[in-house]
C-alpha atoms as a PDB file:
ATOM      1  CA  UNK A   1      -6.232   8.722   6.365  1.00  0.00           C
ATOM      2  CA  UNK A   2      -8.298   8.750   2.912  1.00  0.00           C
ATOM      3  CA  UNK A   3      -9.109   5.945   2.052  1.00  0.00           C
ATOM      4  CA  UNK A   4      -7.345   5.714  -1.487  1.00  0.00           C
ATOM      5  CA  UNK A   5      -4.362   6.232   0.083  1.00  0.00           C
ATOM      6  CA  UNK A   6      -4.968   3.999   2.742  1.00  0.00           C
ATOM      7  CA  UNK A   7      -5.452   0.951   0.112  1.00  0.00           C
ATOM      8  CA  UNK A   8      -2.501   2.348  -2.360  1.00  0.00           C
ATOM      9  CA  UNK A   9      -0.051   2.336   0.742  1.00  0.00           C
ATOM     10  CA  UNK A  10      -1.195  -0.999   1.768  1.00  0.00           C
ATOM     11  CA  UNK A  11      -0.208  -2.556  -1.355  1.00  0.00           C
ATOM     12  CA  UNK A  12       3.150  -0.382  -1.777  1.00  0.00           C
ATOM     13  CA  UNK A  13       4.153   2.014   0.275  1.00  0.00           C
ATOM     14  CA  UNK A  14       5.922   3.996  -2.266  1.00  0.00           C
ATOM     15  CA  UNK A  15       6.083   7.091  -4.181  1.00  0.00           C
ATOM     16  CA  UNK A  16       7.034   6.929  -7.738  1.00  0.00           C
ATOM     17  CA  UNK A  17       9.068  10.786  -8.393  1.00  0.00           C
ATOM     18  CA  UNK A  18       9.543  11.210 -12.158  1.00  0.00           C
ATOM     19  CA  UNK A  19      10.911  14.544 -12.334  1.00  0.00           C
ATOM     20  CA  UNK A  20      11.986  15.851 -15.414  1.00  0.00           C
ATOM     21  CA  UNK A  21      10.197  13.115 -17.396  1.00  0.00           C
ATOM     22  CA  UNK A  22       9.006  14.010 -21.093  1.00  0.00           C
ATOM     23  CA  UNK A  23       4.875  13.244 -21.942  1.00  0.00           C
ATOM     24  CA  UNK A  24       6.025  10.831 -24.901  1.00  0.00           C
ATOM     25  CA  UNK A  25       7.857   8.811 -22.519  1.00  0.00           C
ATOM     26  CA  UNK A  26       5.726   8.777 -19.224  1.00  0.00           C
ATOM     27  CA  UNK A  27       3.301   6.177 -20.187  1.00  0.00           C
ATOM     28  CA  UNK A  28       5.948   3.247 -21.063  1.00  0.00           C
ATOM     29  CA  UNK A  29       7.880   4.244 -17.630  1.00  0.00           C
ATOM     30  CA  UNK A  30       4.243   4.297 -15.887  1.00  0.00           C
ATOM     31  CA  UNK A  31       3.662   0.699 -17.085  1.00  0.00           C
ATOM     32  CA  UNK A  32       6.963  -0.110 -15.687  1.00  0.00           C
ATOM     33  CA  UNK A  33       6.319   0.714 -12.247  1.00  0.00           C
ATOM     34  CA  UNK A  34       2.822  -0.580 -12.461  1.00  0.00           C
ATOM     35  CA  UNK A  35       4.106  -4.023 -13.290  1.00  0.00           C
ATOM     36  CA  UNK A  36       6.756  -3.716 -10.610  1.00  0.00           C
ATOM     37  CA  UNK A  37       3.982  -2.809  -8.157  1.00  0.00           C
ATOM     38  CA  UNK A  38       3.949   0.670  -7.259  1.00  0.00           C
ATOM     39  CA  UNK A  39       0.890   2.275  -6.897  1.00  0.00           C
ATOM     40  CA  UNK A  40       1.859   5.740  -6.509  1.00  0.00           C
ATOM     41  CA  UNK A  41       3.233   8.276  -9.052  1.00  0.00           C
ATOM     42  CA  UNK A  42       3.982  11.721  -9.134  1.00  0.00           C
ATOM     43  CA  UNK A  43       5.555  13.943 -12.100  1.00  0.00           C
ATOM     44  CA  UNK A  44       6.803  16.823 -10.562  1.00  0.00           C
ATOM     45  CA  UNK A  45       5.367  20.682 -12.160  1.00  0.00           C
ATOM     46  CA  UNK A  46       9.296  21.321 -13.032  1.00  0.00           C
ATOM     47  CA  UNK A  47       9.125  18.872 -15.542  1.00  0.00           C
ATOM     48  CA  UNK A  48       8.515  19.016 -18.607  1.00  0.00           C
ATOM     49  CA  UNK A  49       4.425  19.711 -19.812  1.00  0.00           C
ATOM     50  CA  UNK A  50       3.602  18.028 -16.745  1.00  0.00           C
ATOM     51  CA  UNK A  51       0.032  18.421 -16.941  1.00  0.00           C
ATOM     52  CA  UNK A  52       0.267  16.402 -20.296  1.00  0.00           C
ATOM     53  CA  UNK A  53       2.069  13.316 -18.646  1.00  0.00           C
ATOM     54  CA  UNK A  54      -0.112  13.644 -15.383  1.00  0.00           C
ATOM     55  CA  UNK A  55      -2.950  13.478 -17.738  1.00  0.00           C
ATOM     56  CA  UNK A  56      -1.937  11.097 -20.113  1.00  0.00           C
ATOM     57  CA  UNK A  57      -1.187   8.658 -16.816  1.00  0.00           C
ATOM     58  CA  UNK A  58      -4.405   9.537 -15.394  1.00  0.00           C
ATOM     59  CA  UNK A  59      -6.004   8.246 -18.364  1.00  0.00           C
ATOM     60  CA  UNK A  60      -4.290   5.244 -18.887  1.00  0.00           C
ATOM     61  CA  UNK A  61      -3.868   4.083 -15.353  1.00  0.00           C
ATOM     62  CA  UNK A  62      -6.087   6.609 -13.041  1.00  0.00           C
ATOM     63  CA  UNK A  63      -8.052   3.637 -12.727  1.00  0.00           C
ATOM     64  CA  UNK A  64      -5.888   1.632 -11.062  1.00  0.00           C
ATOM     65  CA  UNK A  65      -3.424   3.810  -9.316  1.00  0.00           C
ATOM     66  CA  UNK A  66      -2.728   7.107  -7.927  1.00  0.00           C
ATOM     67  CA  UNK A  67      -1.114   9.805 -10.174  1.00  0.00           C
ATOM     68  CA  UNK A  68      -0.637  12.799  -9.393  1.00  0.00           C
ATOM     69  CA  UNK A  69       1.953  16.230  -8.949  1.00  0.00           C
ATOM     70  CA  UNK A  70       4.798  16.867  -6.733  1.00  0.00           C
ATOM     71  CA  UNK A  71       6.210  20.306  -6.362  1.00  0.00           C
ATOM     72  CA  UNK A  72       2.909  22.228  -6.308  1.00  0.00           C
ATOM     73  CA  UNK A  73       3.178  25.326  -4.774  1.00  0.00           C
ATOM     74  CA  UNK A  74       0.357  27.222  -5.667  1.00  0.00           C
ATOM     75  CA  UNK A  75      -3.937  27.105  -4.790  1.00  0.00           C
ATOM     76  CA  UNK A  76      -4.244  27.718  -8.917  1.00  0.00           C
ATOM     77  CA  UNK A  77      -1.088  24.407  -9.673  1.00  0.00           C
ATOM     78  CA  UNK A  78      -3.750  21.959  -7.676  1.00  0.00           C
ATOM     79  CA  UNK A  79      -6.190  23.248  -9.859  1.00  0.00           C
ATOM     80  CA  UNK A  80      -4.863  22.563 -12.878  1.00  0.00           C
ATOM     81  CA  UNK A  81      -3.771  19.237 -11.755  1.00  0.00           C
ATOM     82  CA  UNK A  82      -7.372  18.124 -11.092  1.00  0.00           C
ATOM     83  CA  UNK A  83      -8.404  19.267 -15.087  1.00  0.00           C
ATOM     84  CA  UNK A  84      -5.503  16.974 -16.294  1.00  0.00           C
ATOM     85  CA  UNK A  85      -7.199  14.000 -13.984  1.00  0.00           C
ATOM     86  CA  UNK A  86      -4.882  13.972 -11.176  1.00  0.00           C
ATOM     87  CA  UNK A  87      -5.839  12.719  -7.669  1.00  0.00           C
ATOM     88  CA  UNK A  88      -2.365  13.325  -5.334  1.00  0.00           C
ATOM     89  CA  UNK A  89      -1.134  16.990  -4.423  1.00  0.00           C
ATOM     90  CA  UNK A  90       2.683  16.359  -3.483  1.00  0.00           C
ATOM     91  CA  UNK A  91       4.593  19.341  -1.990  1.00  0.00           C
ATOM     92  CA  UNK A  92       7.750  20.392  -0.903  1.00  0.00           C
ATOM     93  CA  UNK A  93       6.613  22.878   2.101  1.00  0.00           C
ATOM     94  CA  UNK A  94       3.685  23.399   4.245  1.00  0.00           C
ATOM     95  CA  UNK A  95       1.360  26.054   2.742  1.00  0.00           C
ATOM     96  CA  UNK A  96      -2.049  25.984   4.220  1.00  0.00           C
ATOM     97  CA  UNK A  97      -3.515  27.454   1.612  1.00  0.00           C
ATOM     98  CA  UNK A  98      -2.598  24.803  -0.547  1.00  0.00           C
ATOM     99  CA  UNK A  99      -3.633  22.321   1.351  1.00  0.00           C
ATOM    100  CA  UNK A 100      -7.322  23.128   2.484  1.00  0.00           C
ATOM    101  CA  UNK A 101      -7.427  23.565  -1.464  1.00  0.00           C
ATOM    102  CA  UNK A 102      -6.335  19.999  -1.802  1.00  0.00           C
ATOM    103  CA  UNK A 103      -8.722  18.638   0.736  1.00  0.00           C
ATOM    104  CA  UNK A 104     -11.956  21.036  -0.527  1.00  0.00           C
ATOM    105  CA  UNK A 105     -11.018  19.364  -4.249  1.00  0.00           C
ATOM    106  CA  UNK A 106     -11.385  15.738  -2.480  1.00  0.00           C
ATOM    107  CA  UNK A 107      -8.059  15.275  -3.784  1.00  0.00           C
ATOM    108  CA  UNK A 108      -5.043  13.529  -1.495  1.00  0.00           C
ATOM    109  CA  UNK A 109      -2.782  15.940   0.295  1.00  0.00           C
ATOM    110  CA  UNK A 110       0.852  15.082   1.339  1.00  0.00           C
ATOM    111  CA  UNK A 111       2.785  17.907   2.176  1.00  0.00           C
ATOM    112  CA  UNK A 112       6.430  18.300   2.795  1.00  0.00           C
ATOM    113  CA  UNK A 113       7.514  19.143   6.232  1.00  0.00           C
ATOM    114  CA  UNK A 114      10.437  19.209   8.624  1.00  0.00           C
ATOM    115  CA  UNK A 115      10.006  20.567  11.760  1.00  0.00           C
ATOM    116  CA  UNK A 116       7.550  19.710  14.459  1.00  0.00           C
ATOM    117  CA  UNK A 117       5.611  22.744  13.787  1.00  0.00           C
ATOM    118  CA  UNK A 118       5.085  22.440  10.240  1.00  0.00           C
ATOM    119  CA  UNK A 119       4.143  18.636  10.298  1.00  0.00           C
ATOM    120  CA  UNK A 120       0.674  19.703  13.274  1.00  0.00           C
ATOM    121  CA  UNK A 121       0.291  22.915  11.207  1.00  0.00           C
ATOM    122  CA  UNK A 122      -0.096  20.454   7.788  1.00  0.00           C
ATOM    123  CA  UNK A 123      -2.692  17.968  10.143  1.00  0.00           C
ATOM    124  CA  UNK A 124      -4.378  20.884  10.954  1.00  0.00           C
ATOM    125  CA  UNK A 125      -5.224  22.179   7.627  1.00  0.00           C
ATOM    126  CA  UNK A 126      -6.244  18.641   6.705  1.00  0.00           C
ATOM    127  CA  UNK A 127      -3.345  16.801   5.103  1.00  0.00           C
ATOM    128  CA  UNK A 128      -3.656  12.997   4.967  1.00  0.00           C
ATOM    129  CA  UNK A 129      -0.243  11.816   5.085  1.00  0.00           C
ATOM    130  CA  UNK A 130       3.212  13.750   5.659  1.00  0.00           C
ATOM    131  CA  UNK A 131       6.773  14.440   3.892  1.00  0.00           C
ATOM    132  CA  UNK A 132       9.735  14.151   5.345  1.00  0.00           C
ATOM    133  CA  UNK A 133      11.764  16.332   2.943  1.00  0.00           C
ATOM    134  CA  UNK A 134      15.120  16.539   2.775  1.00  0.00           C
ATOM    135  CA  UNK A 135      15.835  13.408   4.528  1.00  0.00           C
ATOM    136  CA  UNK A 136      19.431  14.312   4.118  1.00  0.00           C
ATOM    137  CA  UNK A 137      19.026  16.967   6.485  1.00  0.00           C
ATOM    138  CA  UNK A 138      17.557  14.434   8.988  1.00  0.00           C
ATOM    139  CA  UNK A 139      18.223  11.166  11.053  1.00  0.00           C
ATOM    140  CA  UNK A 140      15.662   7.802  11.882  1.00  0.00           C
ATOM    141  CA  UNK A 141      16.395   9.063  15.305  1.00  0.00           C
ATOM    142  CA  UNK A 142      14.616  12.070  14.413  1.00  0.00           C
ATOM    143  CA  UNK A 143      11.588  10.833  13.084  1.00  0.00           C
ATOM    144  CA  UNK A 144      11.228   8.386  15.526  1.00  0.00           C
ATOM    145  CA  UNK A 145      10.950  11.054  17.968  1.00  0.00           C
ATOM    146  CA  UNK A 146       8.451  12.841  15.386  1.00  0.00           C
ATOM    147  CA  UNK A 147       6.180   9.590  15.419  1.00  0.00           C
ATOM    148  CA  UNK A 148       6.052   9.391  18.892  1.00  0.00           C
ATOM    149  CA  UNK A 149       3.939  12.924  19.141  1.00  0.00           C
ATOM    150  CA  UNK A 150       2.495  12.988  16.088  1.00  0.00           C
ATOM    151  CA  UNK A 151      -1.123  11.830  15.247  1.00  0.00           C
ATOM    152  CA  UNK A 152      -0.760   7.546  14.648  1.00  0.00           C
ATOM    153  CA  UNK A 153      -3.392   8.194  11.592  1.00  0.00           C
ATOM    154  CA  UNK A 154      -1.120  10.184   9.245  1.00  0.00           C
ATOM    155  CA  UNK A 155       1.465   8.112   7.777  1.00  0.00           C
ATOM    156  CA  UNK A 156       5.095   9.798   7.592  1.00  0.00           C
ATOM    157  CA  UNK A 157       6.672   9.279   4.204  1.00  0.00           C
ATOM    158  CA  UNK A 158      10.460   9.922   3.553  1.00  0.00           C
ATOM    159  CA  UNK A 159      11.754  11.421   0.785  1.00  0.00           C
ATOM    160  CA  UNK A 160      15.755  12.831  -0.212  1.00  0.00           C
ATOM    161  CA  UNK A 161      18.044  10.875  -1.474  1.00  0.00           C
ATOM    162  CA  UNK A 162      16.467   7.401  -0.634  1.00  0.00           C
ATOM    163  CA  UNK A 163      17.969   3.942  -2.409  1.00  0.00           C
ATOM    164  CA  UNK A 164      17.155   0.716  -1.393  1.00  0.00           C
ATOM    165  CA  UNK A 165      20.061   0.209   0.807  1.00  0.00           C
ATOM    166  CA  UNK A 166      19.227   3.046   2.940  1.00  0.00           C
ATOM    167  CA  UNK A 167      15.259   2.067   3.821  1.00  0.00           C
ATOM    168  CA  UNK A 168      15.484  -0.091   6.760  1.00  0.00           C
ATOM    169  CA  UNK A 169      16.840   2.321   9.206  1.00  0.00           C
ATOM    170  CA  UNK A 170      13.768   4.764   8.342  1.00  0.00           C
ATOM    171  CA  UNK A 171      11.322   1.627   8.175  1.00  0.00           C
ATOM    172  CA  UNK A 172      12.625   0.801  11.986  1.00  0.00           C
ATOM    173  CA  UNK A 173      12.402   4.242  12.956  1.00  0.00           C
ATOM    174  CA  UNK A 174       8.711   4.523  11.892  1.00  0.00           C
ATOM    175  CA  UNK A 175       8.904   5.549   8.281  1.00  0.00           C
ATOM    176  CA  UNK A 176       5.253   4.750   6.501  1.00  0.00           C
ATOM    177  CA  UNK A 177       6.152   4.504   3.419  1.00  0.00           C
ATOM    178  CA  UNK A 178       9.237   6.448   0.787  1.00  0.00           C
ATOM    179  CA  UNK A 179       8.982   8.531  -2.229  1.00  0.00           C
ATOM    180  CA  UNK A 180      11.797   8.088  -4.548  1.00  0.00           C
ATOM    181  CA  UNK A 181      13.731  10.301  -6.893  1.00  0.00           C
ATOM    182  CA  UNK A 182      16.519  10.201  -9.007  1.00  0.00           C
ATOM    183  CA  UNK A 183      17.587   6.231  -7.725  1.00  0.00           C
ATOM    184  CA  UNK A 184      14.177   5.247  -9.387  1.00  0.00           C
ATOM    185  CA  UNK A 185      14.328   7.681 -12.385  1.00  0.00           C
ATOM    186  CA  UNK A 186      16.162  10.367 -13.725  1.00  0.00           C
ATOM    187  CA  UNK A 187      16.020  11.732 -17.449  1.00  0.00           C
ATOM    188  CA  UNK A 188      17.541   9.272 -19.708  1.00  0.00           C
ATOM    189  CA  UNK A 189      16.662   6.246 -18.133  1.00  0.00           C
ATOM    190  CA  UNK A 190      14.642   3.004 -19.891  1.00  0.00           C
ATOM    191  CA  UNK A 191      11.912   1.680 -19.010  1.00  0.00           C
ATOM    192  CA  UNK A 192      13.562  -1.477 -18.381  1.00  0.00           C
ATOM    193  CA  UNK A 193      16.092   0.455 -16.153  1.00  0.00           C
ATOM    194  CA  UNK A 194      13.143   1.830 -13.995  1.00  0.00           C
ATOM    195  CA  UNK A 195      11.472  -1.511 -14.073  1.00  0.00           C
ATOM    196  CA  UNK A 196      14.422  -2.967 -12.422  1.00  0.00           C
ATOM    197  CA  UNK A 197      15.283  -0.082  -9.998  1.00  0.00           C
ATOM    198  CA  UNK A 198      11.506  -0.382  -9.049  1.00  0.00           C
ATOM    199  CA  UNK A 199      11.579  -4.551  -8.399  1.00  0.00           C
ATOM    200  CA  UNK A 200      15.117  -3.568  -6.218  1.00  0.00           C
ATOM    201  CA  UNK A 201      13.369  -0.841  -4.038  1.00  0.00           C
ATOM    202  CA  UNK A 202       9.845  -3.572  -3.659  1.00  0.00           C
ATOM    203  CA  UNK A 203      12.402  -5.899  -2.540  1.00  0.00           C
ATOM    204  CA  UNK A 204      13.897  -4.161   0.192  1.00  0.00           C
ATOM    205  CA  UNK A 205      10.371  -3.107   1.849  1.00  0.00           C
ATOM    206  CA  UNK A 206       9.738  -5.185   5.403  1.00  0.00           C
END
């Protein structure tokens, strides 16, 4: 595992998503999570300017915590998320290409997967932790029997539809760690709302 993520998952296991948040807003909800704990976040590239929030985070609180981009598809997308200061490359598929791009940038690759094959093709290329994505479309039982093949030094992360009353079965099951969408954030939501949604979801972590 690298060794950044290794020390941000020790602390809290947990993804920050902030999709469709707006650059004028990013830093207040940043702080919020911060002071709940989190140590991961990640604006989606379907957002709005997200190279301006990912940068103005990664000035702010690059320091302290990982920020980075989820829904980066491309070699040129992790790219431009290194210029804006980001250090996490957060996808929805496994694309090789993507990656080995991730890894040569000394950046931190998770990758979404959800088959067997797609999670040892994503080790292969490098990636140092792993997405479960949709959960929706899976079971603990499933990723149990995922863990149980896959290597013990890439931590499985869940992600789809994840609120704090749902964790513990996936935590059981072998779950590293969650990233969390629209039950954490979703456009129109405080700061204050996040803050709390974020203390609930630290709460429920065993």
């Amino acid at each position: 595992m690298h060794p950044d993520l290794e020390a941000a998952m020790a602390r809290c296991p947990l993804v920050a998503i902030l999709r469709g948040v707006r650059p004028e807003e990013v830093e207040s909800v940043g702080e919020a999570l911060i002071g709940a704990g989190f140590m991961m976040i990640e604006v989606p590239l379907n957002s709005p300017d997200p190279f301006d929030s990912i940068g103005r985070l990664a000035r702010r609180f690059g320091d302290r915590v990982l920020i980075g981009a989820g829904t980066v598809l491309t070699v040129d997308q992790v790219r431009q998320v290194r210029k804006a200061g980001g250090r996490l490359i957060i996808s929805p598929n496994t694309d090789v290409d993507v990656i080995a791009t991730t890894v040569q940038s000394e950046m931190i690759s998770l990758p979404g997967y959800f088959t067997p094959g797609e999670a040892f093709a994503a080790v292969k290329a490098g990636a140092h932790g792993l997405k479960l994505f949709p959960a929706e479309a899976a079971t603990p039982k499933v990723l149990k029997a995922q863990c149980a093949v896959l290597p013990d030094d890439v931590p499985l992360l869940v992600v789809g539809g994840i609120t704090p009353e749902t964790m513990q079965p996936w935590q059981a099951a072998g779950a590293a760690g969650f990233g969390l969408g629209s039950a954490l954030y979703k456009p129109g939501f405080s700061s204050e709302d996040v803050g709390d949604r974020a203390r609930a979801f630290m709460a429920e972590l065993s």
